[in-house]
mmCIF file of N, CA and C in Angstrom:
data_model
loop_
_atom_site.group_PDB
_atom_site.id
_atom_site.type_symbol
_atom_site.label_atom_id
_atom_site.label_comp_id
_atom_site.label_asym_id
_atom_site.label_seq_id
_atom_site.Cartn_x
_atom_site.Cartn_y
_atom_site.Cartn_z
ATOM 1 N N MET A 174 87.347 37.382 26.314
ATOM 2 C CA MET A 174 88.134 38.585 26.497
ATOM 3 C C MET A 174 89.268 38.618 25.465
ATOM 4 N N ILE A 175 89.413 39.719 24.728
ATOM 5 C CA ILE A 175 90.446 39.871 23.707
ATOM 6 C C ILE A 175 91.672 40.513 24.349
ATOM 7 N N PRO A 176 92.851 39.946 24.118
ATOM 8 C CA PRO A 176 94.064 40.538 24.694
ATOM 9 C C PRO A 176 94.283 41.962 24.183
ATOM 10 N N TYR A 177 94.937 42.760 25.011
ATOM 11 C CA TYR A 177 95.182 44.166 24.713
ATOM 12 C C TYR A 177 95.989 44.346 23.429
ATOM 13 N N LEU A 178 96.999 43.497 23.189
ATOM 14 C CA LEU A 178 97.854 43.653 22.010
ATOM 15 C C LEU A 178 97.105 43.432 20.708
ATOM 16 N N THR A 179 96.172 42.495 20.666
ATOM 17 C CA THR A 179 95.443 42.276 19.420
ATOM 18 C C THR A 179 94.540 43.460 19.088
ATOM 19 N N ILE A 180 93.936 44.080 20.099
ATOM 20 C CA ILE A 180 93.119 45.270 19.864
ATOM 21 C C ILE A 180 94.000 46.397 19.345
ATOM 22 N N PHE A 181 95.172 46.549 19.954
ATOM 23 C CA PHE A 181 96.119 47.572 19.542
ATOM 24 C C PHE A 181 96.560 47.347 18.096
ATOM 25 N N ASN A 182 96.848 46.098 17.724
ATOM 26 C CA ASN A 182 97.261 45.775 16.357
ATOM 27 C C ASN A 182 96.145 46.063 15.358
ATOM 28 N N LEU A 183 94.906 45.783 15.729
ATOM 29 C CA LEU A 183 93.779 46.063 14.835
ATOM 30 C C LEU A 183 93.614 47.563 14.608
ATOM 31 N N ILE A 184 93.808 48.348 15.643
ATOM 32 C CA ILE A 184 93.701 49.800 15.511
ATOM 33 C C ILE A 184 94.795 50.323 14.591
ATOM 34 N N ILE A 185 96.020 49.823 14.752
ATOM 35 C CA ILE A 185 97.131 50.251 13.908
ATOM 36 C C ILE A 185 96.865 49.892 12.452
ATOM 37 N N LYS A 186 96.342 48.706 12.185
ATOM 38 C CA LYS A 186 96.034 48.298 10.804
ATOM 39 C C LYS A 186 94.981 49.208 10.181
ATOM 40 N N LYS A 187 93.972 49.597 10.950
ATOM 41 C CA LYS A 187 92.939 50.488 10.422
ATOM 42 C C LYS A 187 93.508 51.862 10.064
ATOM 43 N N VAL A 188 94.409 52.372 10.901
ATOM 44 C CA VAL A 188 95.025 53.672 10.630
ATOM 45 C C VAL A 188 95.925 53.574 9.397
ATOM 46 N N GLU A 189 96.680 52.466 9.271
ATOM 47 C CA GLU A 189 97.581 52.286 8.131
ATOM 48 C C GLU A 189 96.826 52.178 6.815
ATOM 49 N N GLN A 190 95.616 51.648 6.824
ATOM 50 C CA GLN A 190 94.830 51.492 5.602
ATOM 51 C C GLN A 190 94.587 52.832 4.914
ATOM 52 N N ALA A 191 94.496 53.897 5.687
ATOM 53 C CA ALA A 191 94.244 55.223 5.114
ATOM 54 C C ALA A 191 95.431 55.716 4.294
ATOM 55 N N TYR A 192 96.645 55.225 4.603
ATOM 56 C CA TYR A 192 97.843 55.717 3.942
ATOM 57 C C TYR A 192 98.338 54.812 2.820
ATOM 58 N N LEU A 193 97.697 53.682 2.596
ATOM 59 C CA LEU A 193 98.109 52.783 1.515
ATOM 60 C C LEU A 193 97.664 53.337 0.168
ATOM 61 N N LYS A 194 98.543 53.255 -0.826
ATOM 62 C CA LYS A 194 98.183 53.661 -2.181
ATOM 63 C C LYS A 194 97.475 52.504 -2.871
ATOM 64 N N LYS A 195 96.519 52.843 -3.710
ATOM 65 C CA LYS A 195 95.721 51.820 -4.389
ATOM 66 C C LYS A 195 96.240 51.495 -5.790
ATOM 67 N N ASP A 196 96.949 52.437 -6.425
ATOM 68 C CA ASP A 196 97.327 52.287 -7.835
ATOM 69 C C ASP A 196 98.767 51.824 -8.038
ATOM 70 N N ILE A 197 99.295 51.034 -7.119
ATOM 71 C CA ILE A 197 100.673 50.567 -7.229
ATOM 72 C C ILE A 197 100.711 49.312 -8.110
ATOM 73 N N PRO A 198 101.569 49.294 -9.134
ATOM 74 C CA PRO A 198 101.703 48.057 -9.922
ATOM 75 C C PRO A 198 102.454 46.995 -9.127
ATOM 76 N N ASN A 199 102.346 45.766 -9.544
ATOM 77 C CA ASN A 199 103.014 44.660 -8.858
ATOM 78 C C ASN A 199 104.483 44.643 -9.272
ATOM 79 N N ILE A 200 105.336 45.221 -8.451
ATOM 80 C CA ILE A 200 106.765 45.322 -8.743
ATOM 81 C C ILE A 200 107.470 44.083 -8.217
ATOM 82 N N GLU A 201 108.268 43.463 -9.070
ATOM 83 C CA GLU A 201 109.043 42.279 -8.682
ATOM 84 C C GLU A 201 110.525 42.617 -8.759
ATOM 85 N N VAL A 202 111.340 41.784 -8.113
ATOM 86 C CA VAL A 202 112.789 41.947 -8.181
ATOM 87 C C VAL A 202 113.224 41.634 -9.609
ATOM 88 N N GLY A 203 114.075 42.482 -10.181
ATOM 89 C CA GLY A 203 114.532 42.312 -11.549
ATOM 90 C C GLY A 203 113.814 43.209 -12.536
ATOM 91 N N ASP A 204 112.761 43.878 -12.101
ATOM 92 C CA ASP A 204 112.037 44.798 -12.980
ATOM 93 C C ASP A 204 112.818 46.097 -13.151
ATOM 94 N N THR A 205 112.781 46.635 -14.359
ATOM 95 C CA THR A 205 113.316 47.976 -14.593
ATOM 96 C C THR A 205 112.152 48.934 -14.415
ATOM 97 N N VAL A 206 112.266 49.810 -13.427
ATOM 98 C CA VAL A 206 111.162 50.703 -13.082
ATOM 99 C C VAL A 206 111.559 52.155 -13.300
ATOM 100 N N ARG A 207 110.546 52.980 -13.541
ATOM 101 C CA ARG A 207 110.732 54.428 -13.680
ATOM 102 C C ARG A 207 109.829 55.091 -12.654
ATOM 103 N N LEU A 208 110.454 55.716 -11.655
ATOM 104 C CA LEU A 208 109.721 56.343 -10.566
ATOM 105 C C LEU A 208 109.698 57.850 -10.758
ATOM 106 N N GLY A 209 108.543 58.442 -10.635
ATOM 107 C CA GLY A 209 108.415 59.897 -10.679
ATOM 108 C C GLY A 209 108.395 60.426 -9.262
ATOM 109 N N LEU A 210 109.389 61.228 -8.899
ATOM 110 C CA LEU A 210 109.515 61.760 -7.545
ATOM 111 C C LEU A 210 109.198 63.244 -7.530
ATOM 112 N N ARG A 211 108.438 63.670 -6.539
ATOM 113 C CA ARG A 211 108.114 65.086 -6.407
ATOM 114 C C ARG A 211 109.268 65.766 -5.667
ATOM 115 N N ILE A 212 109.906 66.728 -6.340
ATOM 116 C CA ILE A 212 111.045 67.461 -5.786
ATOM 117 C C ILE A 212 110.617 68.903 -5.543
ATOM 118 N N LYS A 213 110.945 69.417 -4.365
ATOM 119 C CA LYS A 213 110.614 70.800 -4.053
ATOM 120 C C LYS A 213 111.886 71.642 -4.117
ATOM 121 N N GLU A 214 111.869 72.674 -4.953
ATOM 122 C CA GLU A 214 112.998 73.595 -5.100
ATOM 123 C C GLU A 214 112.488 75.001 -4.837
ATOM 124 N N GLY A 215 112.858 75.542 -3.704
ATOM 125 C CA GLY A 215 112.368 76.867 -3.344
ATOM 126 C C GLY A 215 110.879 76.810 -3.093
ATOM 127 N N ASN A 216 110.112 77.582 -3.872
ATOM 128 C CA ASN A 216 108.652 77.546 -3.729
ATOM 129 C C ASN A 216 107.980 76.797 -4.872
ATOM 130 N N LYS A 217 108.790 76.153 -5.747
ATOM 131 C CA LYS A 217 108.240 75.402 -6.880
ATOM 132 C C LYS A 217 108.391 73.910 -6.643
ATOM 133 N N GLU A 218 107.501 73.139 -7.251
ATOM 134 C CA GLU A 218 107.594 71.681 -7.211
ATOM 135 C C GLU A 218 107.655 71.145 -8.621
ATOM 136 N N ARG A 219 108.457 70.106 -8.811
ATOM 137 C CA ARG A 219 108.549 69.467 -10.119
ATOM 138 C C ARG A 219 108.699 67.971 -9.922
ATOM 139 N N THR A 220 108.544 67.211 -11.017
ATOM 140 C CA THR A 220 108.688 65.768 -10.975
ATOM 141 C C THR A 220 110.019 65.380 -11.600
ATOM 142 N N GLN A 221 110.810 64.634 -10.849
ATOM 143 C CA GLN A 221 112.088 64.127 -11.353
ATOM 144 C C GLN A 221 111.977 62.616 -11.444
ATOM 145 N N TYR A 222 112.412 62.058 -12.565
ATOM 146 C CA TYR A 222 112.290 60.621 -12.783
ATOM 147 C C TYR A 222 113.584 59.906 -12.450
ATOM 148 N N TYR A 223 113.448 58.726 -11.860
ATOM 149 C CA TYR A 223 114.588 57.888 -11.477
ATOM 150 C C TYR A 223 114.317 56.501 -12.058
ATOM 151 N N GLU A 224 115.218 56.038 -12.922
ATOM 152 C CA GLU A 224 115.005 54.754 -13.602
ATOM 153 C C GLU A 224 116.160 53.817 -13.290
ATOM 154 N N GLY A 225 115.824 52.568 -12.945
ATOM 155 C CA GLY A 225 116.842 51.580 -12.649
ATOM 156 C C GLY A 225 116.236 50.215 -12.408
ATOM 157 N N VAL A 226 117.087 49.265 -12.024
ATOM 158 C CA VAL A 226 116.674 47.884 -11.805
ATOM 159 C C VAL A 226 116.365 47.686 -10.324
ATOM 160 N N THR A 227 115.244 47.046 -10.030
ATOM 161 C CA THR A 227 114.885 46.728 -8.657
ATOM 162 C C THR A 227 115.727 45.549 -8.201
ATOM 163 N N ILE A 228 116.576 45.754 -7.172
ATOM 164 C CA ILE A 228 117.439 44.665 -6.720
ATOM 165 C C ILE A 228 116.936 44.022 -5.433
ATOM 166 N N SER A 229 116.046 44.700 -4.711
ATOM 167 C CA SER A 229 115.452 44.064 -3.536
ATOM 168 C C SER A 229 114.094 44.680 -3.257
ATOM 169 N N LYS A 230 113.316 43.930 -2.486
ATOM 170 C CA LYS A 230 111.954 44.338 -2.194
ATOM 171 C C LYS A 230 111.620 43.888 -0.780
ATOM 172 N N LYS A 231 110.948 44.746 -0.014
ATOM 173 C CA LYS A 231 110.511 44.386 1.331
ATOM 174 C C LYS A 231 109.036 44.726 1.446
ATOM 175 N N ASN A 232 108.222 43.742 1.776
ATOM 176 C CA ASN A 232 106.784 43.946 1.898
ATOM 177 C C ASN A 232 106.368 43.918 3.358
ATOM 178 N N SER A 233 105.851 45.038 3.843
ATOM 179 C CA SER A 233 105.234 45.054 5.170
ATOM 180 C C SER A 233 104.259 46.219 5.229
ATOM 181 N N SER A 234 103.103 46.024 4.669
ATOM 182 C CA SER A 234 101.982 46.966 4.601
ATOM 183 C C SER A 234 102.415 48.383 4.214
ATOM 184 N N VAL A 235 102.391 49.333 5.116
ATOM 185 C CA VAL A 235 102.707 50.723 4.784
ATOM 186 C C VAL A 235 104.194 50.905 4.518
ATOM 187 N N ASN A 236 105.028 50.106 5.160
ATOM 188 C CA ASN A 236 106.478 50.245 5.041
ATOM 189 C C ASN A 236 107.056 49.456 3.879
ATOM 190 N N LYS A 237 106.302 49.277 2.809
ATOM 191 C CA LYS A 237 106.774 48.540 1.642
ATOM 192 C C LYS A 237 107.858 49.348 0.939
ATOM 193 N N THR A 238 109.047 48.748 0.742
ATOM 194 C CA THR A 238 110.156 49.458 0.127
ATOM 195 C C THR A 238 110.760 48.644 -1.012
ATOM 196 N N ILE A 239 111.394 49.353 -1.947
ATOM 197 C CA ILE A 239 112.184 48.715 -2.994
ATOM 198 C C ILE A 239 113.524 49.433 -3.071
ATOM 199 N N THR A 240 114.551 48.686 -3.422
ATOM 200 C CA THR A 240 115.863 49.264 -3.663
ATOM 201 C C THR A 240 116.099 49.250 -5.156
ATOM 202 N N VAL A 241 116.373 50.416 -5.723
ATOM 203 C CA VAL A 241 116.556 50.559 -7.165
ATOM 204 C C VAL A 241 118.014 50.932 -7.429
ATOM 205 N N ARG A 242 118.641 50.208 -8.360
ATOM 206 C CA ARG A 242 120.041 50.441 -8.707
ATOM 207 C C ARG A 242 120.127 50.957 -10.136
ATOM 208 N N ARG A 243 120.933 51.980 -10.323
ATOM 209 C CA ARG A 243 121.211 52.478 -11.668
ATOM 210 C C ARG A 243 122.689 52.823 -11.732
ATOM 211 N N VAL A 244 123.229 52.790 -12.948
ATOM 212 C CA VAL A 244 124.635 53.119 -13.150
ATOM 213 C C VAL A 244 124.696 54.438 -13.899
ATOM 214 N N MET A 245 125.343 55.417 -13.278
ATOM 215 C CA MET A 245 125.500 56.738 -13.883
ATOM 216 C C MET A 245 126.975 57.066 -13.988
ATOM 217 N N GLN A 246 127.442 57.297 -15.197
ATOM 218 C CA GLN A 246 128.829 57.656 -15.464
ATOM 219 C C GLN A 246 129.804 56.653 -14.854
ATOM 220 N N GLY A 247 129.429 55.371 -14.945
ATOM 221 C CA GLY A 247 130.308 54.307 -14.480
ATOM 222 C C GLY A 247 130.248 54.040 -12.993
ATOM 223 N N ILE A 248 129.409 54.749 -12.256
ATOM 224 C CA ILE A 248 129.292 54.565 -10.813
ATOM 225 C C ILE A 248 127.891 54.056 -10.505
ATOM 226 N N GLY A 249 127.809 52.953 -9.756
ATOM 227 C CA GLY A 249 126.517 52.389 -9.376
ATOM 228 C C GLY A 249 125.907 53.166 -8.224
ATOM 229 N N ILE A 250 124.645 53.526 -8.370
ATOM 230 C CA ILE A 250 123.925 54.268 -7.334
ATOM 231 C C ILE A 250 122.693 53.466 -6.954
ATOM 232 N N GLU A 251 122.541 53.199 -5.666
ATOM 233 C CA GLU A 251 121.364 52.490 -5.171
ATOM 234 C C GLU A 251 120.569 53.428 -4.284
ATOM 235 N N ARG A 252 119.272 53.354 -4.428
ATOM 236 C CA ARG A 252 118.412 54.224 -3.644
ATOM 237 C C ARG A 252 117.227 53.426 -3.142
ATOM 238 N N LEU A 253 116.850 53.642 -1.903
ATOM 239 C CA LEU A 253 115.738 52.950 -1.268
ATOM 240 C C LEU A 253 114.505 53.843 -1.346
ATOM 241 N N PHE A 254 113.394 53.293 -1.839
ATOM 242 C CA PHE A 254 112.169 54.074 -1.982
ATOM 243 C C PHE A 254 111.055 53.468 -1.157
ATOM 244 N N LEU A 255 110.355 54.307 -0.433
ATOM 245 C CA LEU A 255 109.157 53.910 0.298
ATOM 246 C C LEU A 255 107.987 54.048 -0.681
ATOM 247 N N ILE A 256 107.408 52.927 -1.064
ATOM 248 C CA ILE A 256 106.408 52.901 -2.137
ATOM 249 C C ILE A 256 105.173 53.737 -1.811
ATOM 250 N N ASN A 257 104.704 53.714 -0.565
ATOM 251 C CA ASN A 257 103.491 54.435 -0.192
ATOM 252 C C ASN A 257 103.736 55.889 0.186
ATOM 253 N N SER A 258 104.926 56.397 -0.099
ATOM 254 C CA SER A 258 105.255 57.776 0.233
ATOM 255 C C SER A 258 104.475 58.746 -0.653
ATOM 256 N N PRO A 259 104.028 59.866 -0.094
ATOM 257 C CA PRO A 259 103.350 60.868 -0.929
ATOM 258 C C PRO A 259 104.299 61.557 -1.904
ATOM 259 N N ARG A 260 105.608 61.432 -1.724
ATOM 260 C CA ARG A 260 106.599 62.009 -2.629
ATOM 261 C C ARG A 260 106.668 61.274 -3.961
ATOM 262 N N ILE A 261 106.256 60.013 -3.998
ATOM 263 C CA ILE A 261 106.280 59.245 -5.246
ATOM 264 C C ILE A 261 104.982 59.508 -6.001
ATOM 265 N N VAL A 262 105.129 60.120 -7.177
ATOM 266 C CA VAL A 262 103.974 60.510 -7.981
ATOM 267 C C VAL A 262 103.523 59.362 -8.878
ATOM 268 N N SER A 263 104.497 58.700 -9.544
ATOM 269 C CA SER A 263 104.138 57.638 -10.482
ATOM 270 C C SER A 263 105.166 56.518 -10.441
ATOM 271 N N ILE A 264 104.692 55.315 -10.743
ATOM 272 C CA ILE A 264 105.565 54.142 -10.857
ATOM 273 C C ILE A 264 105.203 53.444 -12.158
ATOM 274 N N GLU A 265 106.222 53.248 -12.995
ATOM 275 C CA GLU A 265 105.995 52.614 -14.295
ATOM 276 C C GLU A 265 107.012 51.483 -14.461
ATOM 277 N N ILE A 266 106.529 50.304 -14.824
ATOM 278 C CA ILE A 266 107.421 49.173 -15.054
ATOM 279 C C ILE A 266 107.773 49.152 -16.534
ATOM 280 N N LYS A 267 109.072 49.328 -16.839
ATOM 281 C CA LYS A 267 109.544 49.352 -18.223
ATOM 282 C C LYS A 267 109.776 47.945 -18.758
ATOM 283 N N LYS A 268 110.534 47.128 -17.992
ATOM 284 C CA LYS A 268 110.868 45.763 -18.408
ATOM 285 C C LYS A 268 110.802 44.849 -17.202
ATOM 286 N N SER A 269 110.581 43.581 -17.471
ATOM 287 C CA SER A 269 110.637 42.576 -16.417
ATOM 288 C C SER A 269 111.705 41.565 -16.792
ATOM 289 N N ALA A 270 112.472 41.129 -15.800
ATOM 290 C CA ALA A 270 113.545 40.172 -16.051
ATOM 291 C C ALA A 270 113.256 38.867 -15.326
ATOM 292 N N LYS A 271 113.773 37.790 -15.914
ATOM 293 C CA LYS A 271 113.631 36.469 -15.323
ATOM 294 C C LYS A 271 114.816 36.266 -14.384
ATOM 295 N N VAL A 272 114.557 36.228 -13.071
ATOM 296 C CA VAL A 272 115.633 36.087 -12.094
ATOM 297 C C VAL A 272 115.360 34.881 -11.197
ATOM 298 N N LYS A 273 116.417 34.334 -10.639
ATOM 299 C CA LYS A 273 116.305 33.167 -9.774
ATOM 300 C C LYS A 273 116.640 33.481 -8.321
ATOM 301 N N ARG A 274 116.757 34.748 -7.997
ATOM 302 C CA ARG A 274 117.121 35.165 -6.645
ATOM 303 C C ARG A 274 116.080 36.153 -6.112
ATOM 304 N N ALA A 275 115.972 36.223 -4.799
ATOM 305 C CA ALA A 275 115.079 37.191 -4.162
ATOM 306 C C ALA A 275 115.749 38.549 -4.042
ATOM 307 N N LYS A 276 117.070 38.557 -3.923
ATOM 308 C CA LYS A 276 117.838 39.792 -3.841
ATOM 309 C C LYS A 276 118.941 39.735 -4.885
ATOM 310 N N LEU A 277 119.119 40.801 -5.642
ATOM 311 C CA LEU A 277 120.113 40.820 -6.717
ATOM 312 C C LEU A 277 121.350 41.616 -6.311
ATOM 313 N N TYR A 278 121.842 41.383 -5.096
ATOM 314 C CA TYR A 278 123.006 42.113 -4.606
ATOM 315 C C TYR A 278 124.274 41.768 -5.381
ATOM 316 N N TYR A 279 124.279 40.636 -6.078
ATOM 317 C CA TYR A 279 125.457 40.253 -6.849
ATOM 318 C C TYR A 279 125.731 41.225 -8.005
ATOM 319 N N LEU A 280 124.749 42.022 -8.400
ATOM 320 C CA LEU A 280 124.945 43.007 -9.473
ATOM 321 C C LEU A 280 125.932 44.100 -9.069
ATOM 322 N N ARG A 281 126.149 44.267 -7.770
ATOM 323 C CA ARG A 281 127.086 45.284 -7.294
ATOM 324 C C ARG A 281 128.509 44.990 -7.744
ATOM 325 N N ASN A 282 128.846 43.709 -7.877
ATOM 326 C CA ASN A 282 130.210 43.313 -8.228
ATOM 327 C C ASN A 282 130.425 43.206 -9.733
ATOM 328 N N LEU A 283 129.366 43.339 -10.527
ATOM 329 C CA LEU A 283 129.476 43.202 -11.977
ATOM 330 C C LEU A 283 129.461 44.575 -12.639
ATOM 331 N N SER A 284 129.984 44.629 -13.863
ATOM 332 C CA SER A 284 129.944 45.888 -14.603
ATOM 333 C C SER A 284 129.763 45.607 -16.082
ATOM 334 N N GLY A 285 129.294 46.608 -16.796
ATOM 335 C CA GLY A 285 129.140 46.499 -18.246
ATOM 336 C C GLY A 285 128.048 45.533 -18.665
ATOM 337 N N LYS A 286 128.366 44.733 -19.690
ATOM 338 C CA LYS A 286 127.377 43.810 -20.239
ATOM 339 C C LYS A 286 127.017 42.681 -19.280
ATOM 340 N N ALA A 287 127.850 42.427 -18.299
ATOM 341 C CA ALA A 287 127.595 41.352 -17.339
ATOM 342 C C ALA A 287 126.382 41.650 -16.457
ATOM 343 N N THR A 288 125.981 42.906 -16.377
ATOM 344 C CA THR A 288 124.848 43.269 -15.528
ATOM 345 C C THR A 288 123.499 43.084 -16.216
ATOM 346 N N ARG A 289 123.517 42.677 -17.490
ATOM 347 C CA ARG A 289 122.251 42.499 -18.198
ATOM 348 C C ARG A 289 121.493 41.295 -17.632
ATOM 349 N N LEU A 290 120.184 41.410 -17.587
ATOM 350 C CA LEU A 290 119.323 40.342 -17.096
ATOM 351 C C LEU A 290 118.480 39.827 -18.257
ATOM 352 N N LYS A 291 118.134 38.530 -18.226
ATOM 353 C CA LYS A 291 117.291 37.962 -19.278
ATOM 354 C C LYS A 291 115.877 38.510 -19.158
ATOM 355 N N GLN A 292 115.348 38.963 -20.275
ATOM 356 C CA GLN A 292 114.028 39.571 -20.271
ATOM 357 C C GLN A 292 112.944 38.511 -20.196
ATOM 358 N N LYS A 293 111.885 38.828 -19.416
ATOM 359 C CA LYS A 293 110.728 37.969 -19.282
ATOM 360 C C LYS A 293 109.683 38.433 -20.286
ATOM 361 N N TYR A 294 109.106 37.519 -21.029
ATOM 362 C CA TYR A 294 108.109 37.897 -22.026
ATOM 363 C C TYR A 294 106.727 37.521 -21.558
#
């Protein structure tokens, strides 16, 4: 006899498989990524790009998220993106950095040239 919760978990996994994207690149913490977001303005839709450094990553099947940080006009802006969202049109990895941490929250306290990361070749 199979417990009720395991059957329930299997059903949820099967439903989630339909919503997973297949063409996602392997994004790591420290990567500079360019995300194409579908923006709706009135009755028109367009793609707006958001480029920044990935400072954290959370993996849990459909709820896979990344936090991307960029500095605009001297102010740091962080945004959380749901990778499997239908709003995300494209994901492009521009650069990869060699980092020794799982989360790069220390970048919040740095500014200017101190925020540069060593590039991975």
